[in-house]
Short mmCIF file of C-alpha atoms in Angstrom, two decimals:
data_model
loop_
_atom_site.label_atom_id
_atom_site.label_comp_id
_atom_site.label_asym_id
_atom_site.label_seq_id
_atom_site.Cartn_x
_atom_site.Cartn_y
_atom_site.Cartn_z
CA MET Y 5 21.30 26.14 0.38
CA LEU Y 6 18.42 28.48 0.83
CA VAL Y 7 17.32 29.69 3.94
CA CYS Y 8 14.86 32.49 5.32
CA GLY Y 9 16.85 35.38 6.61
CA ALA Y 10 20.51 35.04 7.79
CA PRO Y 11 21.35 31.45 8.92
CA THR Y 12 22.12 30.87 12.61
CA ALA Y 13 25.23 29.22 13.79
CA ALA Y 14 23.28 26.04 14.69
CA GLN Y 15 21.95 26.10 11.00
CA ASN Y 16 25.37 26.45 9.50
CA ASP Y 17 26.62 23.60 11.83
CA LEU Y 18 23.98 21.15 10.47
CA ALA Y 19 24.47 22.20 6.78
CA GLN Y 20 28.31 21.87 7.24
CA TRP Y 21 27.94 18.42 8.96
CA TRP Y 22 25.79 17.16 6.10
CA ALA Y 23 28.00 18.52 3.53
CA LYS Y 24 30.95 16.70 5.17
CA GLN Y 25 28.92 13.32 5.08
CA MET Y 26 28.24 13.83 1.54
CA GLN Y 27 32.00 13.97 0.61
CA GLN Y 28 32.31 10.28 1.73
CA PRO Y 29 32.73 7.96 -1.28
CA ALA Y 30 29.45 6.31 -0.92
CA TYR Y 31 27.47 9.66 -1.23
CA ARG Y 32 29.69 11.67 -3.30
CA ALA Y 33 27.74 10.94 -6.61
CA ALA Y 34 24.44 10.86 -4.78
CA TRP Y 35 21.40 13.25 -5.09
CA ASP Y 36 20.34 14.71 -1.89
CA GLY Y 37 17.56 16.82 -0.48
CA LEU Y 38 16.84 17.69 3.06
CA TYR Y 39 14.38 20.10 4.77
CA ILE Y 40 13.59 20.57 8.28
CA TYR Y 41 10.97 23.05 9.86
CA ASP Y 42 10.58 23.90 13.42
CA LEU Y 43 6.87 23.75 13.97
CA SER Y 44 7.11 25.30 17.52
CA ARG Y 45 8.94 28.42 16.50
CA GLU Y 46 7.51 28.41 12.98
CA LYS Y 47 11.11 28.70 11.51
CA GLU Y 48 13.09 26.84 8.83
CA ILE Y 49 16.01 24.97 10.21
CA LEU Y 50 17.53 23.38 7.34
CA ASP Y 51 17.25 23.53 3.53
CA VAL Y 52 19.71 21.71 1.47
CA HIS Y 53 18.43 21.23 -2.01
CA GLY Y 54 14.99 21.28 -0.59
CA GLY Y 55 13.45 22.20 -4.07
CA ARG Y 56 15.09 19.26 -5.77
CA LEU Y 57 12.73 16.72 -7.38
CA LEU Y 58 13.55 13.19 -6.10
CA ALA Y 59 12.10 9.78 -6.12
CA PRO Y 60 10.15 9.47 -2.66
CA ALA Y 61 9.69 5.73 -2.77
CA SER Y 62 6.94 4.95 -0.04
CA VAL Y 63 7.11 8.28 1.33
CA MET Y 64 4.58 8.80 -1.51
CA LYS Y 65 2.02 7.19 0.89
CA LEU Y 66 2.16 10.39 3.14
CA LEU Y 67 0.64 12.21 0.27
CA THR Y 68 -2.04 9.53 -0.50
CA THR Y 69 -3.17 9.03 3.11
CA ALA Y 70 -3.25 12.68 3.97
CA THR Y 71 -5.31 13.56 1.24
CA ALA Y 72 -7.62 10.52 1.87
CA TRP Y 73 -7.81 11.58 5.63
CA GLN Y 74 -8.85 15.17 4.52
CA LEU Y 75 -11.21 14.28 1.62
CA LEU Y 76 -12.87 11.26 2.90
CA GLY Y 77 -12.84 11.62 6.64
CA SER Y 78 -11.13 9.36 9.29
CA ASP Y 79 -14.63 7.45 9.85
CA PHE Y 80 -15.09 6.59 6.07
CA ARG Y 81 -15.68 2.94 5.39
CA TYR Y 82 -15.87 1.10 2.06
CA GLU Y 83 -19.18 -0.91 1.55
CA THR Y 84 -19.31 -4.14 -0.40
CA ARG Y 85 -23.03 -5.01 -1.21
CA ILE Y 86 -24.59 -8.16 -2.32
CA TYR Y 87 -27.94 -8.13 -4.05
CA ALA Y 88 -30.52 -10.61 -5.20
CA VAL Y 89 -31.71 -10.16 -8.90
CA GLY Y 90 -34.73 -12.01 -9.84
CA THR Y 91 -37.64 -13.42 -7.84
CA VAL Y 92 -37.59 -16.03 -4.88
CA ASN Y 93 -39.97 -18.91 -4.89
CA ALA Y 94 -40.00 -21.66 -2.53
CA ARG Y 95 -36.48 -20.48 -1.20
CA VAL Y 96 -34.98 -20.51 -4.89
CA LEU Y 97 -33.75 -17.30 -6.36
CA ASN Y 98 -34.81 -17.38 -9.91
CA GLY Y 99 -32.14 -15.07 -11.02
CA TYR Y 100 -28.63 -14.45 -9.65
CA LEU Y 101 -26.65 -12.86 -6.88
CA MET Y 102 -24.87 -9.63 -7.62
CA ILE Y 103 -21.78 -8.31 -6.01
CA ALA Y 104 -21.38 -4.47 -6.04
CA PRO Y 105 -17.47 -3.95 -5.47
CA SER Y 106 -16.37 -0.57 -3.80
CA GLY Y 107 -12.85 -0.77 -4.36
CA ASP Y 108 -12.29 -2.03 -0.80
CA PRO Y 109 -8.62 -3.04 -0.45
CA THR Y 110 -9.01 -4.59 2.86
CA LEU Y 111 -11.74 -7.26 1.73
CA GLY Y 112 -10.46 -10.59 3.25
CA SER Y 113 -7.25 -8.89 4.31
CA ARG Y 114 -4.89 -10.57 6.84
CA TYR Y 115 -4.26 -7.41 8.35
CA PHE Y 116 -7.33 -7.02 10.47
CA GLU Y 117 -9.20 -9.45 12.49
CA GLU Y 118 -12.54 -8.37 11.45
CA THR Y 119 -11.75 -8.69 7.56
CA ALA Y 120 -10.87 -12.56 8.05
CA PRO Y 121 -12.11 -14.63 5.17
CA GLY Y 122 -13.82 -17.03 7.38
CA LEU Y 123 -15.84 -14.43 9.01
CA PHE Y 124 -16.73 -12.80 5.73
CA TRP Y 125 -18.02 -16.05 4.31
CA GLN Y 126 -20.09 -16.92 7.37
CA ALA Y 127 -21.75 -13.63 7.87
CA MET Y 128 -22.63 -13.49 4.08
CA THR Y 129 -24.00 -16.93 4.04
CA GLU Y 130 -26.07 -16.48 7.11
CA ALA Y 131 -27.39 -13.13 5.62
CA ILE Y 132 -28.60 -14.80 2.29
CA ARG Y 133 -30.29 -17.65 4.08
CA GLN Y 134 -32.15 -15.36 6.46
CA GLN Y 135 -33.27 -13.62 3.46
CA GLY Y 136 -35.04 -16.98 2.38
CA ILE Y 137 -32.66 -18.10 -0.17
CA ASP Y 138 -31.31 -21.73 -0.20
CA SER Y 139 -30.56 -22.06 -3.93
CA VAL Y 140 -29.38 -19.68 -6.74
CA ALA Y 141 -30.39 -20.56 -10.21
CA GLN Y 142 -28.06 -18.57 -12.25
CA GLY Y 143 -24.93 -17.91 -10.21
CA VAL Y 144 -22.93 -14.89 -9.25
CA CYS Y 145 -22.16 -11.78 -11.20
CA LEU Y 146 -20.21 -8.57 -10.52
CA LEU Y 147 -21.81 -5.20 -10.96
CA GLU Y 148 -20.06 -2.95 -13.62
CA THR Y 149 -18.32 0.02 -11.89
CA ASP Y 150 -16.46 3.17 -12.79
CA PHE Y 151 -13.12 1.76 -11.86
CA ASP Y 152 -10.63 1.88 -14.48
CA PRO Y 153 -9.90 -1.68 -15.79
CA ASN Y 154 -6.35 -0.59 -16.62
CA VAL Y 155 -5.23 -1.50 -12.97
CA THR Y 156 -1.43 -1.24 -13.24
CA PRO Y 157 -0.21 2.35 -12.77
CA ASP Y 158 2.22 4.13 -15.23
CA GLY Y 159 5.69 3.67 -14.56
CA TRP Y 160 5.60 0.32 -12.70
CA ILE Y 161 8.49 -1.81 -13.95
CA TRP Y 162 8.38 -5.40 -15.33
CA GLU Y 163 10.79 -6.35 -12.56
CA ASP Y 164 8.27 -5.83 -9.84
CA LEU Y 165 5.10 -7.10 -11.51
CA GLY Y 166 4.02 -10.51 -10.38
CA ASN Y 167 5.36 -9.94 -6.80
CA TYR Y 168 3.03 -9.38 -3.91
CA TYR Y 169 4.28 -5.91 -3.17
CA ALA Y 170 3.21 -4.87 -6.93
CA ALA Y 171 -0.36 -6.21 -6.63
CA PRO Y 172 -2.46 -3.51 -8.22
CA ALA Y 173 -5.94 -2.37 -6.89
CA PHE Y 174 -8.90 -3.71 -8.52
CA ASP Y 175 -12.64 -2.74 -7.86
CA LEU Y 176 -12.92 -6.11 -6.20
CA ASN Y 177 -9.89 -7.04 -4.16
CA TRP Y 178 -9.51 -10.30 -2.16
CA ARG Y 179 -6.91 -11.56 0.45
CA ASP Y 180 -4.61 -8.69 -0.18
CA ASN Y 181 -4.49 -9.93 -3.78
CA THR Y 182 -1.81 -12.24 -2.71
CA LEU Y 183 -0.96 -15.92 -3.47
CA TYR Y 184 1.31 -18.10 -1.50
CA ALA Y 185 3.76 -20.28 -3.30
CA TYR Y 186 4.94 -23.42 -1.58
CA PHE Y 187 8.54 -24.84 -2.65
CA SER Y 188 10.46 -28.09 -1.67
CA PRO Y 189 14.28 -27.09 -2.09
CA GLY Y 190 16.75 -29.53 -3.81
CA ARG Y 191 19.36 -31.35 -1.63
CA ALA Y 192 22.15 -28.90 -2.99
CA PRO Y 193 22.43 -25.29 -4.07
CA GLY Y 194 21.71 -25.12 -7.69
CA GLU Y 195 19.29 -27.98 -7.82
CA PRO Y 196 15.65 -27.26 -9.02
CA ALA Y 197 13.31 -26.10 -6.28
CA LEU Y 198 9.97 -27.97 -6.80
CA LEU Y 199 6.88 -25.71 -6.80
CA ARG Y 200 4.45 -27.89 -4.77
CA LYS Y 201 1.34 -25.97 -4.53
CA VAL Y 202 -0.10 -22.27 -4.81
CA GLU Y 203 -2.81 -21.08 -2.32
CA PRO Y 204 -5.59 -19.97 -2.77
CA ALA Y 205 -5.84 -22.64 -5.36
CA LEU Y 206 -7.60 -22.51 -8.69
CA PRO Y 207 -7.65 -25.38 -11.22
CA PHE Y 208 -4.14 -25.68 -12.89
CA ALA Y 209 -2.83 -23.21 -10.36
CA VAL Y 210 0.69 -24.72 -10.29
CA GLU Y 211 0.70 -25.57 -14.02
CA ALA Y 212 0.07 -21.75 -14.76
CA TRP Y 213 3.47 -20.97 -13.61
CA THR Y 214 6.91 -21.74 -15.56
CA ASN Y 215 9.08 -22.40 -12.59
CA GLN Y 216 12.82 -21.95 -12.77
CA VAL Y 217 13.58 -21.50 -9.32
CA THR Y 218 16.60 -23.23 -8.02
CA THR Y 219 17.85 -24.00 -4.59
CA GLY Y 220 19.90 -21.52 -2.73
CA LYS Y 221 22.50 -21.83 0.04
CA ALA Y 222 20.91 -22.33 3.58
CA GLY Y 223 20.15 -18.91 5.16
CA SER Y 224 19.93 -17.20 1.87
CA GLY Y 225 16.28 -16.03 2.26
CA ASP Y 226 13.58 -15.49 -0.16
CA GLN Y 227 15.09 -14.60 -3.46
CA VAL Y 228 12.30 -15.75 -5.73
CA TYR Y 229 10.84 -13.28 -8.16
CA ALA Y 230 7.74 -13.45 -10.33
CA ASP Y 231 6.96 -12.04 -13.66
CA ARG Y 232 3.11 -11.81 -14.33
CA ALA Y 233 0.94 -8.95 -15.43
CA ALA Y 234 -2.62 -8.28 -14.15
CA TYR Y 235 -5.23 -10.64 -15.99
CA GLN Y 236 -2.38 -12.76 -17.23
CA VAL Y 237 -3.08 -16.34 -16.35
CA GLN Y 238 0.61 -17.65 -17.36
CA GLY Y 239 3.44 -16.37 -15.11
CA PHE Y 240 7.28 -17.13 -14.81
CA LEU Y 241 9.15 -17.73 -11.43
CA ARG Y 242 12.80 -17.06 -11.09
CA GLY Y 243 15.54 -16.76 -8.49
CA THR Y 244 16.49 -19.15 -5.58
CA TYR Y 245 14.65 -20.68 -2.49
CA PRO Y 246 16.99 -21.49 0.40
CA MET Y 247 17.87 -25.12 1.33
CA ASP Y 248 16.44 -24.72 4.75
CA GLY Y 249 13.40 -22.85 3.64
CA THR Y 250 10.03 -23.67 5.14
CA PHE Y 251 8.14 -20.50 4.28
CA PRO Y 252 5.58 -19.68 1.47
CA VAL Y 253 6.58 -17.11 -1.19
CA LYS Y 254 4.06 -14.22 -1.68
CA LEU Y 255 2.97 -13.74 -5.28
CA MET Y 256 0.34 -11.24 -7.03
CA MET Y 257 -2.95 -12.56 -7.88
CA HIS Y 258 -3.64 -11.84 -11.54
CA TYR Y 259 -7.32 -11.26 -11.28
CA PRO Y 260 -8.68 -11.45 -7.43
CA ALA Y 261 -12.42 -11.60 -8.60
CA VAL Y 262 -11.66 -15.16 -10.07
CA TYR Y 263 -10.61 -16.24 -6.54
CA PHE Y 264 -13.31 -14.47 -4.84
CA LEU Y 265 -16.14 -15.94 -6.89
CA GLN Y 266 -14.68 -19.58 -6.62
CA GLU Y 267 -14.32 -19.28 -2.93
CA MET Y 268 -17.79 -17.73 -2.59
CA GLY Y 269 -19.55 -20.62 -4.45
CA GLU Y 270 -17.57 -23.16 -2.27
CA HIS Y 271 -18.64 -21.44 0.87
CA LEU Y 272 -22.27 -20.96 -0.20
CA ARG Y 273 -22.60 -24.70 -0.77
CA ALA Y 274 -20.75 -25.46 2.28
CA GLY Y 275 -23.33 -23.22 4.17
CA GLY Y 276 -26.41 -24.81 2.85
CA VAL Y 277 -26.83 -22.49 -0.32
CA ARG Y 278 -26.70 -24.27 -3.67
CA CYS Y 279 -25.14 -22.14 -6.28
CA SER Y 280 -23.12 -22.99 -9.35
CA PRO Y 281 -20.46 -20.39 -10.01
CA LEU Y 282 -19.78 -19.33 -13.55
CA PRO Y 283 -16.27 -20.28 -15.08
CA GLU Y 284 -15.29 -16.56 -15.57
CA PRO Y 285 -16.46 -13.38 -13.82
CA CYS Y 286 -19.55 -11.69 -15.43
CA ARG Y 287 -20.07 -8.08 -15.38
CA VAL Y 288 -23.70 -6.72 -15.40
CA ALA Y 289 -25.13 -3.25 -15.68
CA LEU Y 290 -27.14 -2.04 -12.49
CA PRO Y 291 -30.65 -3.72 -13.11
CA LYS Y 292 -33.89 -1.96 -12.80
CA GLU Y 293 -34.86 -4.27 -9.91
CA SER Y 294 -32.71 -5.80 -7.21
CA ARG Y 295 -33.04 -6.55 -3.48
CA LEU Y 296 -30.28 -5.70 -1.04
CA LEU Y 297 -29.30 -8.82 0.84
CA TRP Y 298 -26.30 -7.68 2.93
CA VAL Y 299 -23.54 -4.99 3.47
CA HIS Y 300 -20.00 -5.71 4.33
CA ARG Y 301 -18.43 -2.74 5.81
CA SER Y 302 -14.65 -2.20 6.03
CA PRO Y 303 -12.48 -1.16 8.86
CA ARG Y 304 -12.45 2.65 9.40
CA LEU Y 305 -10.40 4.82 7.20
CA GLU Y 306 -8.03 5.77 10.24
CA ASP Y 307 -7.44 2.13 10.81
CA ILE Y 308 -6.58 1.50 7.05
CA ILE Y 309 -4.40 4.36 7.09
CA ARG Y 310 -2.34 3.29 10.09
CA GLU Y 311 -1.69 -0.14 8.44
CA THR Y 312 -0.76 1.61 5.34
CA ASN Y 313 1.73 3.95 6.79
CA ARG Y 314 3.39 1.63 9.50
CA ARG Y 315 3.47 -1.37 7.32
CA SER Y 316 3.79 0.33 4.01
CA ILE Y 317 1.30 -1.54 2.23
CA ASN Y 318 1.26 -0.76 -1.18
CA LEU Y 319 -2.13 -2.32 -2.08
CA PHE Y 320 -4.10 -0.22 0.44
CA ALA Y 321 -2.27 2.90 -0.82
CA GLU Y 322 -3.36 2.18 -4.27
CA GLY Y 323 -6.91 1.58 -3.25
CA LEU Y 324 -6.98 4.90 -1.49
CA TYR Y 325 -5.43 6.68 -4.43
CA LYS Y 326 -8.23 5.37 -6.90
CA THR Y 327 -10.94 5.86 -4.54
CA LEU Y 328 -10.01 9.58 -4.20
CA ALA Y 329 -10.54 10.07 -7.91
CA LEU Y 330 -13.94 8.29 -7.86
CA ARG Y 331 -15.26 10.01 -4.82
CA MET Y 332 -14.26 13.28 -6.07
CA GLY Y 333 -16.16 12.90 -9.41
CA ALA Y 334 -13.17 12.05 -11.87
CA HIS Y 335 -13.82 10.02 -14.77
CA THR Y 336 -11.50 7.24 -14.05
CA SER Y 337 -10.02 5.85 -10.70
CA HIS Y 338 -6.38 5.82 -12.13
CA ASN Y 339 -5.12 8.67 -14.23
CA ASP Y 340 -7.17 11.27 -12.62
CA ALA Y 341 -6.15 10.87 -8.86
CA ALA Y 342 -2.89 12.69 -9.32
CA GLU Y 343 -5.04 15.89 -10.27
CA VAL Y 344 -7.40 15.27 -7.57
CA ILE Y 345 -4.47 15.35 -5.09
CA LYS Y 346 -2.87 18.36 -6.58
CA SER Y 347 -6.11 20.29 -6.60
CA PHE Y 348 -6.75 19.64 -3.18
CA TRP Y 349 -3.46 20.60 -1.71
CA ARG Y 350 -3.32 23.81 -3.83
CA GLY Y 351 -6.35 24.90 -1.91
CA GLN Y 352 -4.47 24.31 1.33
CA GLY Y 353 -1.30 26.49 -0.11
CA VAL Y 354 0.70 23.56 -0.86
CA VAL Y 355 1.90 23.80 -4.42
CA LEU Y 356 2.49 20.42 -6.13
CA ASP Y 357 2.33 21.58 -9.74
CA GLN Y 358 5.84 20.36 -10.59
CA ALA Y 359 5.40 17.12 -8.59
CA ARG Y 360 5.25 13.75 -10.55
CA ILE Y 361 2.72 11.49 -9.21
CA LEU Y 362 2.09 8.37 -11.19
CA ASP Y 363 0.76 6.06 -8.44
CA GLY Y 364 -0.43 6.20 -4.62
CA SER Y 365 2.01 4.05 -2.99
CA GLY Y 366 5.38 5.25 -4.46
CA LEU Y 367 6.42 1.96 -6.32
CA SER Y 368 6.86 3.70 -9.49
CA PRO Y 369 10.64 4.95 -9.69
CA ALA Y 370 9.26 7.92 -11.97
CA ASN Y 371 7.38 9.59 -9.00
CA ALA Y 372 9.15 12.72 -7.80
CA LEU Y 373 8.70 15.11 -4.86
CA THR Y 374 10.64 17.69 -3.31
CA PRO Y 375 11.49 17.78 0.37
CA ARG Y 376 9.83 21.22 0.65
CA MET Y 377 6.69 19.68 -0.76
CA ILE Y 378 6.66 16.98 1.76
CA VAL Y 379 7.27 19.14 4.64
CA ALA Y 380 4.60 21.74 3.58
CA LEU Y 381 1.97 18.82 3.64
CA LEU Y 382 3.23 17.80 7.04
CA ARG Y 383 2.90 21.42 8.27
CA VAL Y 384 -0.69 21.62 7.30
CA MET Y 385 -1.55 18.17 8.72
CA ALA Y 386 0.16 19.30 12.07
CA GLY Y 387 -2.15 22.49 12.24
CA MET Y 388 -5.43 20.28 11.91
CA PRO Y 389 -7.58 19.12 14.89
CA HIS Y 390 -6.80 15.67 14.00
CA ALA Y 391 -3.06 16.22 13.94
CA ALA Y 392 -2.24 13.86 16.84
CA SER Y 393 -4.45 11.04 15.29
CA PHE Y 394 -2.81 11.41 11.87
CA ARG Y 395 0.69 11.32 13.36
CA ASN Y 396 0.01 8.26 15.29
CA THR Y 397 -0.73 6.39 12.05
CA LEU Y 398 2.97 6.71 11.19
CA ALA Y 399 5.56 4.35 12.44
CA GLN Y 400 7.17 5.28 15.74
CA ALA Y 401 11.01 5.27 16.16
CA GLY Y 402 12.18 2.14 18.37
CA SER Y 403 8.67 0.88 18.56
CA SER Y 404 6.45 0.02 15.67
CA GLY Y 405 6.23 -0.72 11.99
CA THR Y 406 9.03 0.11 9.63
CA LEU Y 407 10.74 2.17 12.35
CA ARG Y 408 10.90 -0.49 15.14
CA TRP Y 409 14.53 -0.56 15.14
CA PHE Y 410 15.22 3.03 14.17
CA GLY Y 411 16.70 5.18 16.91
CA ARG Y 412 16.29 2.37 19.59
CA GLY Y 413 18.34 3.17 22.59
CA THR Y 414 18.56 6.86 21.59
CA ALA Y 415 16.91 10.14 22.28
CA LEU Y 416 14.87 9.48 19.14
CA ALA Y 417 13.23 6.43 20.57
CA GLY Y 418 9.29 7.23 21.02
CA ARG Y 419 9.74 10.77 19.69
CA VAL Y 420 9.94 10.30 15.97
CA TRP Y 421 6.92 9.53 13.78
CA ALA Y 422 7.67 8.91 10.20
CA LYS Y 423 7.16 7.39 6.82
CA THR Y 424 10.12 5.34 5.40
CA GLY Y 425 10.59 4.95 1.72
CA SER Y 426 13.13 2.58 0.01
CA MET Y 427 13.66 0.90 -3.39
CA ARG Y 428 16.58 0.42 -5.58
CA ASP Y 429 18.70 3.59 -5.36
CA VAL Y 430 16.26 5.42 -2.97
CA VAL Y 431 16.02 5.88 0.69
CA SER Y 432 13.62 8.66 2.06
CA LEU Y 433 12.32 9.24 5.51
CA ALA Y 434 9.66 11.98 6.34
CA GLY Y 435 7.75 12.81 9.29
CA TYR Y 436 7.78 14.52 12.73
CA TYR Y 437 10.19 14.71 15.59
CA HIS Y 438 9.42 15.85 19.18
CA SER Y 439 12.58 16.62 20.82
CA ALA Y 440 13.21 16.13 24.66
CA SER Y 441 13.56 19.85 24.83
CA GLY Y 442 9.91 20.22 23.83
CA ARG Y 443 10.45 21.41 20.26
CA HIS Y 444 8.59 19.85 17.45
CA TYR Y 445 9.84 19.40 13.91
CA ALA Y 446 8.53 18.44 10.52
CA PHE Y 447 11.24 16.91 8.33
CA ALA Y 448 11.77 15.26 4.97
CA PHE Y 449 15.08 13.46 4.05
CA MET Y 450 15.75 12.02 0.61
CA LEU Y 451 18.83 10.33 -0.97
CA ASN Y 452 18.90 8.87 -4.49
CA LYS Y 453 21.61 6.96 -5.97
CA ALA Y 454 23.81 6.68 -2.95
CA ASP Y 455 26.40 3.66 -2.87
CA ALA Y 456 25.25 2.83 0.72
CA SER Y 457 22.63 0.34 2.20
CA TYR Y 458 19.46 1.14 3.60
CA THR Y 459 20.64 0.62 7.17
CA GLU Y 460 23.64 2.97 6.65
CA VAL Y 461 21.50 5.78 5.25
CA MET Y 462 19.06 5.43 7.98
CA GLN Y 463 21.82 5.72 10.52
CA LEU Y 464 23.04 8.79 8.67
CA TYR Y 465 19.27 10.45 9.05
CA ALA Y 466 19.47 9.55 12.89
CA ARG Y 467 22.58 11.03 13.36
CA LEU Y 468 21.33 14.24 11.72
CA LEU Y 469 18.00 14.21 13.82
CA LEU Y 470 19.82 13.75 16.98
CA GLN Y 471 21.85 17.08 16.51
CA LEU Y 472 18.57 19.15 16.62
CA PRO Y 473 18.12 20.82 20.00
#
């Protein structure tokens, strides 16, 4: 343990209490790292392996969202533009409609009222008709962008790919890049579970999946896993679906542009605009002449970050991560994003040179941060004019997001704002604690390889925080 100056009795008590917990069988072989800083007194409170690189899981989103807030600004909005390319005669566009994607991860998202697909299509169709177009001769194309077509981050594992939480961010995202699979369970555990339909639907949507899902016991929940890579039409379904299940299983869209363009053609025709969609998404370079027809603007960045942090939405974090690289002039939107992040925080006095940043969401198990790095970032954000606004994008103990059950009925309720992180062998928690005594703390707790459940580790973290004055 390292501390600045001689440790106080309270600091020794915290360190000794934690060391005692780590002697329990569930934690004896675990890798731990803790760091607590008193923002009120500008004083280090606890450092237990604070310089150890550990997998952060979704705590990585703190790094992504804080950087996006600083570099893009809380009022930043994505803009998806639609152009007419060609001439219009007698309300016929003798050319094509061109979609200019911006990487907006919220396009058609279920997480915001204003991004609902129905509202999007209605506004787009009305705008096109108001521009004097009732028919499009050559369909719809997508503008070529600088986004890296290699959309899957390094280090993501096959076990995750195909599942909704591993949907990568494309230049054109749609409906959270998520599909919904509907099953009919068998009459007894072990019997095949029939895949009835997949929505949004494409021709051969069900046939594209090799289904080996069987029926699980009543109450066993969603144990269905998908294997499918980006751009890959064929996929594999495995696991179990409960006998009493009535819910859809969320899967990853392999190529959101295909679904977007199919829906666009359907809604244009329903709205009175004749348009024949192309069988595959076509990409075009920026034409010399085009006419802007309509602009769709995303929710404000502050609102996107709030959903990202509170609900731990991987797609939003990956979209922001790639946007950072492009907006800062990097050559690609994927591999250069880590250097953009490190460079910015270097200028703020936060050294991330040894950090391993493979994505923006924390899904890669090869990501690695130290508790000190995380708290250093939190300290910078706490000193900014927008400190309270950023803090309020985090889940609040006993109230919201992934912390709605954390600390409920204790002194932590309503006083902790933090980001959780969990995956196999990883439970992390980092954020702020405003104690009843008026002290403000920034903290980062990380445990890897513990033989304990997520709930048990989070309870341990709560007990540690409750000891702070």
